[in-house]
Amino acid sequence: MTEEEPVAPRSRRRLSTFIFATLGFAVVVGLSFFWAWPLFHTTKAFEEPKLTTVHLDEEPFMRMILGPGQTYRPIELMAGTVVRFNCEVVAVATTPPRFALTAWGKVHEGKDCTFDLTVPAEPGLRADLVVTFYDGGAQKATDALTVPTLVVPPFEGVEFYALEDAKHQPVQPGAASDEAYVYARAIGKLPGDGRDFAALFFTADPTNGVPVLELLPMKEGDKPELMTGSVIRYRSYGADLSGYAFWSPQPVRIGGKSGNRAVTDLYAGIFRRDELPQLLGKLLKVDVTGPDTVTVTPLITDSRELKALTVGGRLLSQSLHLIRGPSAEPTGNEARVPPAPVVAPATAPTTAR
């Protein structure tokens, strides 16, 4: 005879089903609340009247949570230029809002948050611009925002912004590594958004001042390719000039081949992209003489010749003096790095070795 297994009473099965269903419902509700809570706060923030973002000469500014000892970076404005100030708000009243802007001792008022301001011709002047928002034309201020500014001298050219090592850690010019990513900006007037232009990078031995164009790593059989940076417009400087950012796509080699301490001058310039093929022939003679040997001969003798080839003959940086420290001892785990090219003197013929 086979024994029959005992069957749980129906009431007990119903109780278990009810408990599991209740727990499942609670989990779903909890997860929904977890995901919806941030969205609720975001939506709630748009129901509170306030100033959100300011643009001054196309440079954005907004409130941020600052840490101990941190301050806002002032927005640079060129002396004597006319700049536009505008802001974005969350307004809940049905009647139009009102705005007041205090800038360099003057108060400007309007029904929209757009003001054209003349920057004082006082380089070095620091001032806070304060915009006040009155929702629905209220007499009491609804919100206010303070924007720090710094007046700088009129300038058109190229400036270095930052250097980073191969691991994208900041480095100082006085303690550069064997190679460095270069970040810079150009201030000028280029047609369009900068896409028709490119940045090129150069190094020079300060003992002779001959700029040597940076090329991408090569091997035997390759054609020389320029190390080219894209030029991106990011703001205006008054009505006539714009700011453009650019950077090196790969690290620029610093110093010679020995790995000892060395001083190198770094240059960056802006050129027309459609002129790059002709520029290579004007700047360098390149010979690949073996799998590990690239010999380059500069065809210009100084930075003045190089500057004349840039856009308008004016978009070349001043030289940045870099002091390279001694190279670290190899550990045997480093990836193979293509050798630096041999630079022949500008006045000497190229020799294969």
mmCIF file of C-alpha atoms in Angstrom, residues 49-51 87-100 109-113 115 132-139 142:
data_model
loop_
_atom_site.group_PDB
_atom_site.id
_atom_site.type_symbol
_atom_site.label_atom_id
_atom_site.label_comp_id
_atom_site.label_asym_id
_atom_site.label_seq_id
_atom_site.Cartn_x
_atom_site.Cartn_y
_atom_site.Cartn_z
ATOM 1 C CA PRO A 49 9.865 80.761 -8.594
ATOM 2 C CA LYS A 50 13.602 81.412 -8.791
ATOM 3 C CA LEU A 51 16.584 82.325 -10.971
ATOM 4 C CA CYS A 87 19.113 84.860 -17.359
ATOM 5 C CA GLU A 88 16.595 82.046 -17.133
ATOM 6 C CA VAL A 89 13.949 81.821 -14.401
ATOM 7 C CA VAL A 90 11.120 79.679 -13.135
ATOM 8 C CA ALA A 91 8.096 82.017 -13.002
ATOM 9 C CA VAL A 92 4.742 80.870 -11.613
ATOM 10 C CA ALA A 93 2.740 84.098 -11.596
ATOM 11 C CA THR A 94 0.407 84.819 -14.517
ATOM 12 C CA THR A 95 1.540 88.447 -14.829
ATOM 13 C CA PRO A 96 4.933 89.297 -16.393
ATOM 14 C CA PRO A 97 7.983 89.296 -14.089
ATOM 15 C CA ARG A 98 10.340 92.195 -13.484
ATOM 16 C CA PHE A 99 14.133 92.232 -13.316
ATOM 17 C CA ALA A 100 16.796 94.561 -11.938
ATOM 18 C CA GLU A 109 15.595 97.396 -15.053
ATOM 19 C CA GLY A 110 13.398 95.543 -17.521
ATOM 20 C CA LYS A 111 10.507 93.135 -18.015
ATOM 21 C CA ASP A 112 12.779 90.513 -19.523
ATOM 22 C CA CYS A 113 16.176 89.381 -18.302
ATOM 23 C CA PHE A 115 20.660 93.550 -20.832
ATOM 24 C CA THR A 132 17.162 90.467 -8.857
ATOM 25 C CA PHE A 133 13.974 88.694 -9.944
ATOM 26 C CA TYR A 134 10.460 89.877 -9.035
ATOM 27 C CA ASP A 135 7.896 87.212 -9.942
ATOM 28 C CA GLY A 136 4.699 88.718 -11.297
ATOM 29 C CA GLY A 137 6.033 92.219 -10.727
ATOM 30 C CA ALA A 138 6.032 91.760 -6.939
ATOM 31 C CA GLN A 139 7.431 94.596 -4.847
ATOM 32 C CA THR A 142 11.597 86.768 -5.255
#
